[in-house]
Amino acid sequence: MSTLSYSSLKSASNLRDHDDRQRNTRHRNILVLILEYLKESALLESADALVRETKSAHHQDISALKVCDNMDLSTILLEYECSYLARLQKKPRFIREILPEEKAKATTSSAREAAQVGRVGDDLSQSDGDADRELLQRSPHQDHGDTQSRSDGPPLTRLSLIGRMKAALETYRCHNGDEMYELAVTISREMFLDDPNVHWDDIKGMEDAKRLVKEAVVYPVKYPDLFQGILAPWRGLLLTGPPGTGKTMLAKAVATECKTAFFNITASTVVSKWRGESEKLIRVLFDLARKCAPTCIFLDELDSLMGQRGEHNEHEGSRRMKTEILIQMDGLARCNDVVFVLAASNLPWELDTAMVRRLEKRVFVDLPGVEARQAMFAAFLPAVLEHHPLGMTTQLDYIELARLTMGYSGSDIYGICKETAMRALRKILAVLDDESGATGYSCLDQTVSVDPIVTADVVKVLHYTKPVETERGLAKYKEWKQQFEAS
Ligand SMILES: Nc1ncnc2c1ncn2[C@@H]1O[C@H](COP(=O)(O)OP(=O)(O)OP(=O)(O)O)[C@@H](O)[C@H]1O
């Protein structure tokens, strides 16, 4: 008889959220206490630097906060000393000198790190935490490309994800060779996304795909107690379908929703940049992913990474790298760490069958239906374009536009909307650039205004924008889907 109840499952999940929130509140409190202490000690430049850094790294203005009257760092330390003394009959030791060998190790590895990215810092003795600092200084929205992301600040768990990655790097620094540590730092810089910031409601349509992905990955992370034995979660999930249909968005939404660490690997980065070292890179990547678990590894453009082994005159390094991915995926199946491999491919029929077998769950991401297209037009070109200083507006018949765009992908529609808005802006740019006065306007005596974007403007762009996917291509997906998709 099961002892689980809806409320216990829900509260286990809520508890995890609560822990994350508490960790972040504690982190913020520490920063404010430090700020106050720096000010009291007249270390004003450091105080300013702390405010600036916190703003850029965490989108938080700690200068707007103040320590409560009965609190300060010295009091907290004093109280800790007293309680420690009472418990252990001795005073706590807070600091010690850095040993020469520790200093030397930190200096050399930091110098190598900096050299690797072509930026040796001025003061190597301070560059001990370069990798950490870089992690913390990232903008939460970098690496997003054209994905429509929200600007309401980092989610609460961003800090704990960064914390997990920092701890994993620290383990590498202490227990693995310098070469492995360097690879780990590279992965953390170039492939680790602490905040993919894509939410389910950013993804229009795709209800079936969203449901399947939630069942396969999101719920097992949220309610692990339910997914045991035969219900143990799938470790590998393949998202396939025409280009630009939102496969990457789906993977990012999983990571955002589950608050998992997210590693974004594209074939081009691995194959071209690390050809010689790609095998090692994959090993370190999976190892880091386990250390940061729960984690999603997103392998994009899997077809270029995982074509049939031994085909044509395949490069030896590339063959070894693929074999390493297969070995690592087998390793995941045997371990208890929650690491999901999400892979995306536009050419599933070109995939290595051994890999397809390991990606047990296959989800077909189809072209958007009419309702999804309508929702996309409304999201990309709403009545008032947000965050635009010109206050651009639209008057669009979304139903008609959705009707006219059958066969277009989400990415096609995004491109059309962007081009339409750009055309409206071009009229302004022409006036601004018109030094000869050929347009007949003088921008000096006019307020800048743009006409609302109307349906005909979008239709004009539509006339010369054809969908990326062809009928023939779609038929091939259908054939593959029938053969392989497991629903
Ligand atoms: N369902 C959707 N809802 C909202 N936007 C979408 C959707 N599908 C695609 N887009 C838009 O298209 C862009 C590209 O989508 P995405 O990169 O996720 O597609 P993809 O399937 O991974 O493409 P590819 O196979 O070419 O890598 C998104 O950033 C978004 O602007």
Short mmCIF file of C-alpha atoms and ligand atoms in Angstrom, two decimals:
data_model
loop_
_atom_site.label_atom_id
_atom_site.label_comp_id
_atom_site.label_asym_id
_atom_site.label_seq_id
_atom_site.Cartn_x
_atom_site.Cartn_y
_atom_site.Cartn_z
CA MET A 1 0.00 0.00 0.00
CA SER A 2 1.53 3.31 -1.05
CA THR A 3 2.08 5.94 1.59
CA LEU A 4 2.49 8.69 -0.95
CA SER A 5 -0.16 11.31 -1.18
CA TYR A 6 -0.63 14.14 -3.64
CA SER A 7 0.19 16.55 -0.90
CA SER A 8 3.41 14.75 0.09
CA LEU A 9 4.59 14.71 -3.52
CA LYS A 10 3.69 18.33 -3.96
CA SER A 11 5.33 19.31 -0.71
CA ALA A 12 8.56 17.43 -1.61
CA SER A 13 8.69 19.47 -4.79
CA ASN A 14 7.80 22.68 -2.95
CA LEU A 15 10.45 21.91 -0.38
CA ARG A 16 13.11 21.83 -3.06
CA ASP A 17 11.94 25.21 -4.36
CA HIS A 18 11.88 26.52 -0.83
CA ASP A 19 15.48 25.36 -0.22
CA ASP A 20 16.60 27.14 -3.36
CA ARG A 21 14.87 30.32 -2.29
CA GLN A 22 16.44 30.15 1.14
CA ARG A 23 19.90 29.63 -0.30
CA ASN A 24 19.48 32.67 -2.51
CA THR A 25 18.15 34.83 0.32
CA ARG A 26 21.11 33.83 2.47
CA HIS A 27 23.50 34.68 -0.36
CA ARG A 28 21.93 38.12 -0.78
CA ASN A 29 22.04 38.78 2.97
CA ILE A 30 25.73 37.96 3.09
CA LEU A 31 26.42 40.39 0.27
CA VAL A 32 24.52 43.19 2.03
CA LEU A 33 26.35 42.49 5.30
CA ILE A 34 29.68 42.65 3.48
CA LEU A 35 28.67 45.88 1.77
CA GLU A 36 27.85 47.51 5.08
CA TYR A 37 31.10 46.27 6.60
CA LEU A 38 33.14 47.65 3.71
CA LYS A 39 31.46 51.02 4.11
CA GLU A 40 32.03 51.08 7.88
CA SER A 41 35.69 50.27 7.24
CA ALA A 42 35.87 53.15 4.75
CA LEU A 43 36.71 50.74 1.91
CA LEU A 44 34.45 52.71 -0.35
CA GLU A 45 35.89 51.73 -3.71
CA SER A 46 35.49 48.07 -2.86
CA ALA A 47 31.93 48.77 -1.73
CA ASP A 48 31.14 50.46 -5.06
CA ALA A 49 32.74 47.59 -6.97
CA LEU A 50 30.64 45.07 -5.04
CA VAL A 51 27.42 46.94 -5.86
CA ARG A 52 28.39 47.12 -9.52
CA GLU A 53 29.37 43.48 -9.79
CA THR A 54 26.24 42.27 -8.04
CA LYS A 55 24.12 44.35 -10.38
CA SER A 56 25.71 42.94 -13.51
CA ALA A 57 26.03 39.36 -12.32
CA HIS A 58 22.80 38.89 -10.36
CA HIS A 59 20.63 41.76 -11.60
CA GLN A 60 20.21 42.78 -8.01
CA ASP A 61 20.74 46.25 -6.59
CA ILE A 62 22.10 45.59 -3.12
CA SER A 63 22.68 49.31 -2.57
CA ALA A 64 18.90 49.57 -2.20
CA LEU A 65 19.03 47.24 0.82
CA LYS A 66 20.25 47.87 4.30
CA VAL A 67 21.23 45.72 7.25
CA CYS A 68 18.71 45.70 10.13
CA ASP A 69 19.70 47.82 13.11
CA ASN A 70 20.75 45.01 15.43
CA MET A 71 22.83 43.20 12.81
CA ASP A 72 26.33 43.47 11.50
CA LEU A 73 29.13 41.14 10.51
CA SER A 74 31.17 41.73 13.68
CA THR A 75 28.20 40.85 15.91
CA ILE A 76 27.50 37.70 13.92
CA LEU A 77 31.13 36.65 14.15
CA LEU A 78 31.25 37.41 17.85
CA GLU A 79 28.15 35.35 18.51
CA TYR A 80 29.56 32.47 16.50
CA GLU A 81 32.79 32.64 18.53
CA CYS A 82 30.81 32.52 21.78
CA SER A 83 28.68 29.56 20.76
CA TYR A 84 31.72 27.70 19.39
CA LEU A 85 33.59 28.32 22.62
CA ALA A 86 30.60 27.10 24.63
CA ARG A 87 30.29 23.93 22.55
CA LEU A 88 33.93 22.98 22.06
CA GLN A 89 35.77 24.88 24.79
CA LYS A 90 38.07 26.50 22.27
CA LYS A 91 38.00 29.48 19.99
CA PRO A 92 37.26 28.91 16.31
CA ARG A 93 39.99 29.55 13.75
CA PHE A 94 38.68 31.59 10.85
CA ILE A 95 41.66 32.20 8.67
CA ARG A 96 45.08 30.81 7.89
CA GLU A 97 47.92 31.72 5.65
CA ILE A 98 47.92 30.38 2.10
CA LEU A 99 50.73 27.87 1.79
CA PRO A 100 53.36 28.63 -0.89
CA GLU A 101 52.48 25.46 -2.86
CA GLU A 102 48.77 26.39 -2.85
CA LYS A 103 49.65 29.86 -4.09
CA ALA A 104 51.87 28.48 -6.86
CA LYS A 105 49.24 25.99 -8.03
CA ALA A 106 46.51 28.61 -8.10
CA THR A 107 48.72 31.01 -10.00
CA THR A 108 49.85 28.56 -12.68
CA SER A 109 46.43 27.09 -13.36
CA SER A 110 44.83 30.52 -13.52
CA ALA A 111 47.51 31.76 -15.89
CA ARG A 112 46.85 28.80 -18.17
CA GLU A 113 43.11 29.38 -18.03
CA ALA A 114 43.54 33.00 -18.94
CA ALA A 115 45.96 32.19 -21.73
CA GLN A 116 43.50 29.66 -23.11
CA VAL A 117 40.95 32.38 -23.72
CA GLY A 118 43.58 34.87 -24.74
CA ARG A 119 43.25 37.19 -21.76
CA VAL A 120 46.03 36.99 -19.23
CA GLY A 121 45.00 39.16 -16.31
CA ASP A 122 47.30 41.90 -14.95
CA ASP A 123 47.39 40.52 -11.46
CA LEU A 124 47.83 36.79 -11.43
CA SER A 125 47.79 36.53 -7.68
CA GLN A 126 44.20 37.65 -7.81
CA SER A 127 43.14 35.46 -10.70
CA ASP A 128 42.71 32.40 -8.52
CA GLY A 129 38.99 32.43 -9.07
CA ASP A 130 38.88 33.50 -12.72
CA ALA A 131 36.67 30.65 -13.78
CA ASP A 132 34.32 31.24 -10.87
CA ARG A 133 34.19 34.94 -11.49
CA GLU A 134 33.42 34.41 -15.14
CA LEU A 135 30.58 32.10 -14.21
CA LEU A 136 29.16 34.71 -11.87
CA GLN A 137 29.61 37.61 -14.23
CA ARG A 138 27.68 36.12 -17.09
CA SER A 139 24.58 37.87 -18.20
CA PRO A 140 21.70 35.49 -17.60
CA HIS A 141 20.51 36.12 -21.13
CA GLN A 142 23.72 35.51 -23.05
CA ASP A 143 23.85 32.65 -25.54
CA HIS A 144 20.16 32.94 -26.25
CA GLY A 145 20.39 33.94 -29.86
CA ASP A 146 17.05 35.00 -31.12
CA THR A 147 15.02 33.20 -28.52
CA GLN A 148 12.47 35.52 -27.05
CA SER A 149 13.60 35.72 -23.48
CA ARG A 150 12.07 37.44 -20.51
CA SER A 151 13.72 40.29 -18.78
CA ASP A 152 12.33 39.83 -15.30
CA GLY A 153 15.69 38.94 -13.80
CA PRO A 154 17.35 35.65 -13.08
CA PRO A 155 15.31 32.85 -11.58
CA LEU A 156 15.89 32.15 -7.94
CA THR A 157 17.86 29.02 -8.54
CA ARG A 158 20.44 30.51 -10.86
CA LEU A 159 22.86 30.97 -7.99
CA SER A 160 22.55 27.41 -6.82
CA LEU A 161 23.22 26.14 -10.36
CA ILE A 162 26.31 28.29 -10.54
CA GLY A 163 27.25 27.04 -7.09
CA ARG A 164 26.96 23.44 -8.27
CA MET A 165 29.17 24.14 -11.25
CA LYS A 166 31.73 25.94 -9.09
CA ALA A 167 31.83 23.00 -6.70
CA ALA A 168 32.26 20.58 -9.61
CA LEU A 169 35.13 22.67 -10.98
CA GLU A 170 36.72 22.77 -7.56
CA THR A 171 36.62 18.95 -7.40
CA TYR A 172 38.37 18.92 -10.77
CA ARG A 173 40.98 21.35 -9.61
CA CYS A 174 41.76 19.16 -6.61
CA HIS A 175 41.45 15.63 -7.99
CA ASN A 176 42.11 15.67 -11.72
CA GLY A 177 45.12 16.58 -13.78
CA ASP A 178 45.60 20.09 -15.10
CA GLU A 179 44.60 19.01 -18.59
CA MET A 180 41.24 17.71 -17.43
CA TYR A 181 40.69 20.75 -15.26
CA GLU A 182 41.31 23.01 -18.24
CA LEU A 183 38.78 21.11 -20.30
CA ALA A 184 36.28 21.36 -17.45
CA VAL A 185 36.80 25.13 -17.30
CA THR A 186 36.32 25.38 -21.05
CA ILE A 187 33.09 23.41 -20.87
CA SER A 188 31.82 25.57 -18.02
CA ARG A 189 32.54 28.69 -20.07
CA GLU A 190 31.34 27.65 -23.46
CA MET A 191 28.67 25.01 -22.98
CA PHE A 192 27.18 25.53 -19.55
CA LEU A 193 24.02 27.65 -19.52
CA ASP A 194 22.93 28.51 -16.02
CA ASP A 195 19.73 30.16 -17.13
CA PRO A 196 18.27 29.07 -20.49
CA ASN A 197 15.23 31.25 -19.60
CA VAL A 198 12.71 29.69 -21.95
CA HIS A 199 9.31 29.00 -20.43
CA TRP A 200 6.57 26.67 -21.59
CA ASP A 201 4.30 29.53 -22.57
CA ASP A 202 7.04 31.01 -24.80
CA ILE A 203 6.62 27.89 -26.94
CA LYS A 204 3.49 28.16 -29.03
CA GLY A 205 1.56 25.06 -30.01
CA MET A 206 3.47 21.76 -29.86
CA GLU A 207 1.10 20.50 -27.21
CA ASP A 208 1.87 16.83 -27.85
CA ALA A 209 5.62 17.34 -27.88
CA LYS A 210 5.42 19.41 -24.69
CA ARG A 211 3.35 16.74 -22.97
CA LEU A 212 5.73 13.94 -23.98
CA VAL A 213 8.78 15.90 -22.89
CA LYS A 214 7.17 16.80 -19.57
CA GLU A 215 6.33 13.17 -18.92
CA ALA A 216 9.78 11.99 -19.92
CA VAL A 217 11.93 14.55 -18.13
CA VAL A 218 10.15 17.25 -16.16
CA TYR A 219 7.94 15.14 -13.93
CA PRO A 220 10.68 12.61 -13.06
CA VAL A 221 12.82 15.49 -11.78
CA LYS A 222 9.94 17.14 -9.94
CA TYR A 223 8.42 14.01 -8.47
CA PRO A 224 11.28 11.46 -8.33
CA ASP A 225 9.35 9.23 -5.90
CA LEU A 226 6.85 8.37 -8.62
CA PHE A 227 9.40 7.34 -11.22
CA GLN A 228 10.93 4.14 -9.85
CA GLY A 229 11.41 0.63 -11.22
CA ILE A 230 9.59 0.17 -14.50
CA LEU A 231 8.76 3.86 -14.40
CA ALA A 232 12.43 4.89 -14.08
CA PRO A 233 12.91 7.92 -16.32
CA TRP A 234 14.24 7.64 -19.85
CA ARG A 235 17.84 8.80 -20.00
CA GLY A 236 17.89 9.72 -23.65
CA LEU A 237 15.33 11.65 -25.63
CA LEU A 238 15.51 12.50 -29.31
CA LEU A 239 13.70 15.57 -30.62
CA THR A 240 13.37 15.39 -34.33
CA GLY A 241 11.50 17.24 -37.04
CA PRO A 242 11.89 19.98 -39.63
CA PRO A 243 14.31 22.84 -38.93
CA GLY A 244 13.16 25.79 -36.85
CA THR A 245 10.21 24.07 -35.19
CA GLY A 246 11.32 24.81 -31.63
CA LYS A 247 13.36 21.74 -30.67
CA THR A 248 16.06 23.83 -29.02
CA MET A 249 13.41 25.89 -27.25
CA LEU A 250 11.87 22.70 -25.89
CA ALA A 251 15.19 21.50 -24.51
CA LYS A 252 15.82 24.89 -22.89
CA ALA A 253 12.32 24.95 -21.41
CA VAL A 254 13.02 21.58 -19.80
CA ALA A 255 16.16 22.94 -18.15
CA THR A 256 14.40 26.15 -17.06
CA GLU A 257 11.38 24.32 -15.70
CA CYS A 258 13.33 21.58 -13.92
CA LYS A 259 16.00 23.97 -12.71
CA THR A 260 18.60 21.55 -13.96
CA ALA A 261 22.04 22.51 -15.09
CA PHE A 262 22.08 22.70 -18.88
CA PHE A 263 24.95 21.90 -21.21
CA ASN A 264 24.42 22.98 -24.78
CA ILE A 265 26.61 21.09 -27.23
CA THR A 266 26.46 21.72 -30.93
CA ALA A 267 28.16 19.50 -33.41
CA SER A 268 29.99 22.42 -34.92
CA THR A 269 31.65 23.34 -31.61
CA VAL A 270 32.79 19.84 -30.80
CA VAL A 271 33.76 18.64 -34.24
CA SER A 272 35.58 21.70 -35.49
CA LYS A 273 37.00 23.24 -32.35
CA TRP A 274 38.09 20.18 -30.43
CA ARG A 275 38.71 17.67 -33.16
CA GLY A 276 41.88 16.36 -31.55
CA GLU A 277 40.54 16.46 -28.02
CA SER A 278 36.88 15.80 -28.59
CA GLU A 279 36.96 12.36 -27.05
CA LYS A 280 38.39 13.71 -23.78
CA LEU A 281 36.05 16.65 -23.93
CA ILE A 282 33.03 14.36 -24.09
CA ARG A 283 34.33 12.35 -21.13
CA VAL A 284 34.82 15.46 -19.00
CA LEU A 285 31.46 16.82 -20.12
CA PHE A 286 29.53 13.77 -18.96
CA ASP A 287 31.56 13.65 -15.77
CA LEU A 288 30.83 17.31 -15.02
CA ALA A 289 27.19 16.73 -15.86
CA ARG A 290 27.04 13.98 -13.24
CA LYS A 291 28.73 16.19 -10.68
CA CYS A 292 26.19 18.97 -11.33
CA ALA A 293 23.17 16.62 -11.43
CA PRO A 294 20.30 16.98 -12.04
CA THR A 295 21.51 17.94 -15.48
CA CYS A 296 20.36 18.10 -19.10
CA ILE A 297 22.93 17.62 -21.80
CA PHE A 298 21.55 18.99 -25.04
CA LEU A 299 23.23 17.61 -28.16
CA ASP A 300 22.13 19.79 -31.04
CA GLU A 301 22.61 18.87 -34.71
CA LEU A 302 23.12 15.30 -33.63
CA ASP A 303 23.24 14.15 -37.26
CA SER A 304 26.50 15.99 -37.93
CA LEU A 305 27.89 14.58 -34.71
CA MET A 306 26.52 11.09 -35.02
CA GLY A 307 26.30 10.04 -38.66
CA GLN A 308 26.62 6.31 -39.28
CA ARG A 309 29.97 5.18 -37.91
CA GLY A 310 32.50 4.10 -40.46
CA GLU A 311 30.65 5.83 -43.29
CA HIS A 312 32.56 7.32 -46.22
CA ASN A 313 36.09 8.17 -45.17
CA GLU A 314 35.19 9.16 -41.66
CA HIS A 315 37.89 10.84 -39.62
CA GLU A 316 39.39 8.59 -36.95
CA GLY A 317 39.02 11.27 -34.24
CA SER A 318 35.38 11.74 -35.07
CA ARG A 319 34.74 7.99 -34.92
CA ARG A 320 36.40 7.78 -31.50
CA MET A 321 34.37 10.70 -30.24
CA LYS A 322 31.10 9.07 -31.29
CA THR A 323 32.11 5.85 -29.62
CA GLU A 324 32.88 7.84 -26.47
CA ILE A 325 29.38 9.36 -26.51
CA LEU A 326 27.88 5.90 -26.75
CA ILE A 327 30.06 4.65 -23.87
CA GLN A 328 29.11 7.63 -21.73
CA MET A 329 25.43 7.14 -22.46
CA ASP A 330 25.70 3.53 -21.36
CA GLY A 331 27.44 4.75 -18.21
CA LEU A 332 24.51 7.06 -17.49
CA ALA A 333 22.08 4.19 -17.75
CA ARG A 334 23.96 2.40 -14.97
CA CYS A 335 24.37 5.31 -12.54
CA ASN A 336 21.87 6.91 -10.21
CA ASP A 337 22.66 10.53 -11.02
CA VAL A 338 19.84 12.28 -12.79
CA VAL A 339 21.39 13.22 -16.12
CA PHE A 340 19.24 13.45 -19.22
CA VAL A 341 20.56 13.53 -22.73
CA LEU A 342 18.30 15.51 -25.00
CA ALA A 343 19.33 15.36 -28.62
CA ALA A 344 17.95 17.18 -31.63
CA SER A 345 18.24 16.28 -35.27
CA ASN A 346 16.76 17.50 -38.54
CA LEU A 347 18.01 14.43 -40.36
CA PRO A 348 17.09 11.50 -38.11
CA TRP A 349 17.45 8.98 -40.94
CA GLU A 350 21.17 9.78 -41.03
CA LEU A 351 21.71 8.92 -37.39
CA ASP A 352 23.83 6.07 -36.19
CA THR A 353 21.40 3.31 -35.25
CA ALA A 354 23.36 2.54 -32.07
CA MET A 355 22.72 6.11 -30.96
CA VAL A 356 19.04 6.05 -31.89
CA ARG A 357 18.68 2.93 -29.77
CA ARG A 358 20.12 4.74 -26.76
CA LEU A 359 17.77 7.67 -27.24
CA GLU A 360 14.89 5.55 -26.08
CA LYS A 361 12.22 8.22 -26.24
CA ARG A 362 11.67 9.87 -29.60
CA VAL A 363 9.53 12.94 -29.98
CA PHE A 364 8.51 14.31 -33.34
CA VAL A 365 8.29 18.10 -33.39
CA ASP A 366 6.05 18.96 -36.29
CA LEU A 367 5.43 22.21 -38.14
CA PRO A 368 3.06 24.46 -36.20
CA GLY A 369 -0.68 24.14 -36.75
CA VAL A 370 -2.93 27.08 -37.54
CA GLU A 371 -3.60 28.02 -33.92
CA ALA A 372 0.07 27.89 -33.03
CA ARG A 373 0.91 30.11 -36.02
CA GLN A 374 -1.73 32.59 -34.93
CA ALA A 375 -0.28 32.63 -31.39
CA MET A 376 3.21 33.15 -32.81
CA PHE A 377 2.18 36.19 -34.88
CA ALA A 378 0.45 37.61 -31.82
CA ALA A 379 3.55 36.99 -29.68
CA PHE A 380 6.13 38.26 -32.17
CA LEU A 381 4.11 41.27 -33.39
CA PRO A 382 1.72 42.22 -30.56
CA ALA A 383 -0.50 45.32 -30.68
CA VAL A 384 2.29 47.35 -29.07
CA LEU A 385 5.92 46.30 -29.54
CA GLU A 386 7.30 46.17 -26.04
CA HIS A 387 10.56 47.81 -25.05
CA HIS A 388 10.79 49.85 -28.23
CA PRO A 389 11.48 53.54 -27.76
CA LEU A 390 9.37 54.45 -30.81
CA GLY A 391 6.34 52.70 -29.35
CA MET A 392 5.75 50.79 -32.60
CA THR A 393 2.23 49.41 -32.91
CA THR A 394 0.48 46.85 -35.12
CA GLN A 395 -3.01 46.33 -36.47
CA LEU A 396 -2.95 42.76 -37.70
CA ASP A 397 -5.43 40.12 -38.66
CA TYR A 398 -3.69 37.23 -36.92
CA ILE A 399 -6.23 34.68 -38.14
CA GLU A 400 -5.62 35.63 -41.76
CA LEU A 401 -1.84 35.56 -41.33
CA ALA A 402 -2.05 32.11 -39.72
CA ARG A 403 -4.16 30.93 -42.66
CA LEU A 404 -1.61 32.20 -45.18
CA THR A 405 1.38 30.54 -43.54
CA MET A 406 0.57 26.87 -43.71
CA GLY A 407 3.83 24.90 -43.99
CA TYR A 408 5.95 27.62 -42.35
CA SER A 409 8.00 26.79 -39.25
CA GLY A 410 8.17 28.87 -36.07
CA SER A 411 11.54 30.12 -37.13
CA ASP A 412 10.19 31.10 -40.60
CA ILE A 413 7.39 33.05 -38.92
CA TYR A 414 9.80 34.73 -36.54
CA GLY A 415 11.92 35.76 -39.55
CA ILE A 416 8.87 37.16 -41.36
CA CYS A 417 7.81 39.19 -38.32
CA LYS A 418 11.30 40.52 -37.82
CA GLU A 419 11.64 41.54 -41.46
CA THR A 420 8.24 43.27 -41.38
CA ALA A 421 9.19 45.28 -38.30
CA MET A 422 12.55 46.05 -39.88
CA ARG A 423 10.85 47.47 -42.95
CA ALA A 424 8.89 49.87 -40.77
CA LEU A 425 12.09 50.94 -39.09
CA ARG A 426 13.92 51.35 -42.39
CA LYS A 427 11.63 54.28 -43.27
CA ILE A 428 12.87 56.07 -40.17
CA LEU A 429 16.47 55.16 -40.83
CA ALA A 430 16.16 56.59 -44.35
CA VAL A 431 15.00 59.94 -42.95
CA LEU A 432 17.71 59.95 -40.29
CA ASP A 433 20.35 59.15 -42.90
CA ASP A 434 19.02 61.62 -45.46
CA GLU A 435 21.73 64.22 -45.43
CA SER A 436 20.81 65.50 -48.88
CA GLY A 437 17.16 66.00 -47.99
CA ALA A 438 16.05 63.72 -50.85
CA THR A 439 13.21 62.26 -48.83
CA GLY A 440 11.69 65.70 -48.43
CA TYR A 441 11.71 65.53 -44.64
CA SER A 442 13.95 67.17 -42.19
CA CYS A 443 14.32 65.01 -39.18
CA LEU A 444 15.24 68.06 -37.14
CA ASP A 445 11.77 69.58 -37.22
CA GLN A 446 9.80 66.36 -36.93
CA THR A 447 9.01 64.04 -34.09
CA VAL A 448 9.89 60.53 -35.14
CA SER A 449 6.86 58.33 -35.56
CA VAL A 450 6.15 55.09 -37.36
CA ASP A 451 2.87 54.05 -38.96
CA PRO A 452 1.28 50.99 -37.40
CA ILE A 453 2.32 47.72 -39.06
CA VAL A 454 -0.72 46.34 -40.90
CA THR A 455 -1.59 42.94 -42.34
CA ALA A 456 -0.63 43.98 -45.89
CA ASP A 457 2.91 44.76 -44.69
CA VAL A 458 3.33 41.20 -43.43
CA VAL A 459 1.76 39.77 -46.60
CA LYS A 460 4.31 41.66 -48.73
CA VAL A 461 7.15 40.00 -46.82
CA LEU A 462 5.39 36.66 -47.06
CA HIS A 463 5.39 36.87 -50.86
CA TYR A 464 9.11 36.42 -51.09
CA THR A 465 9.68 34.21 -48.03
CA LYS A 466 9.18 30.55 -48.71
CA PRO A 467 9.10 27.92 -45.97
CA VAL A 468 12.46 26.25 -45.35
CA GLU A 469 11.04 22.72 -45.42
CA THR A 470 9.78 21.21 -48.67
CA GLU A 471 6.93 18.73 -49.30
CA ARG A 472 9.49 16.09 -50.13
CA GLY A 473 11.39 16.67 -46.93
CA LEU A 474 8.17 16.44 -44.91
CA ALA A 475 7.30 13.09 -46.49
CA LYS A 476 10.68 11.77 -45.37
CA TYR A 477 9.99 12.81 -41.75
CA LYS A 478 6.62 11.07 -41.85
CA GLU A 479 8.25 7.88 -43.07
CA TRP A 480 10.92 8.00 -40.34
CA LYS A 481 8.33 8.85 -37.71
CA GLN A 482 6.28 5.77 -38.56
CA GLN A 483 9.33 3.61 -38.31
CA PHE A 484 10.91 4.94 -35.14
CA GLU A 485 8.88 7.24 -32.99
CA ALA A 486 7.88 5.73 -29.68
CA SER A 487 4.93 7.55 -28.22
N1 LIG B 1 6.80 26.65 -31.24
C1 LIG B 1 7.42 27.83 -31.22
N2 LIG B 1 6.98 28.83 -30.44
C2 LIG B 1 7.59 30.03 -30.43
N3 LIG B 1 8.67 30.32 -31.18
C3 LIG B 1 9.16 29.37 -31.98
C4 LIG B 1 8.58 28.07 -32.03
N4 LIG B 1 9.28 27.32 -32.91
C5 LIG B 1 10.27 28.09 -33.37
N5 LIG B 1 10.21 29.32 -32.82
C6 LIG B 1 11.10 30.45 -33.15
O1 LIG B 1 12.13 29.94 -33.99
C7 LIG B 1 13.42 30.09 -33.38
C8 LIG B 1 14.25 28.87 -33.65
O2 LIG B 1 13.70 27.77 -32.90
P1 LIG B 1 14.60 26.55 -32.43
O3 LIG B 1 16.05 26.93 -32.51
O4 LIG B 1 14.11 26.07 -31.13
O5 LIG B 1 14.27 25.52 -33.57
P2 LIG B 1 14.98 24.13 -33.85
O6 LIG B 1 13.89 23.17 -34.15
O7 LIG B 1 15.91 23.78 -32.75
O8 LIG B 1 15.77 24.48 -35.16
P3 LIG B 1 16.98 23.67 -35.84
O9 LIG B 1 16.47 22.30 -36.06
O10 LIG B 1 17.22 24.42 -37.09
O11 LIG B 1 18.13 23.73 -34.87
C9 LIG B 1 13.13 30.33 -31.91
O12 LIG B 1 14.12 31.09 -31.29
C10 LIG B 1 11.80 31.05 -31.96
O13 LIG B 1 11.99 32.41 -32.26
#
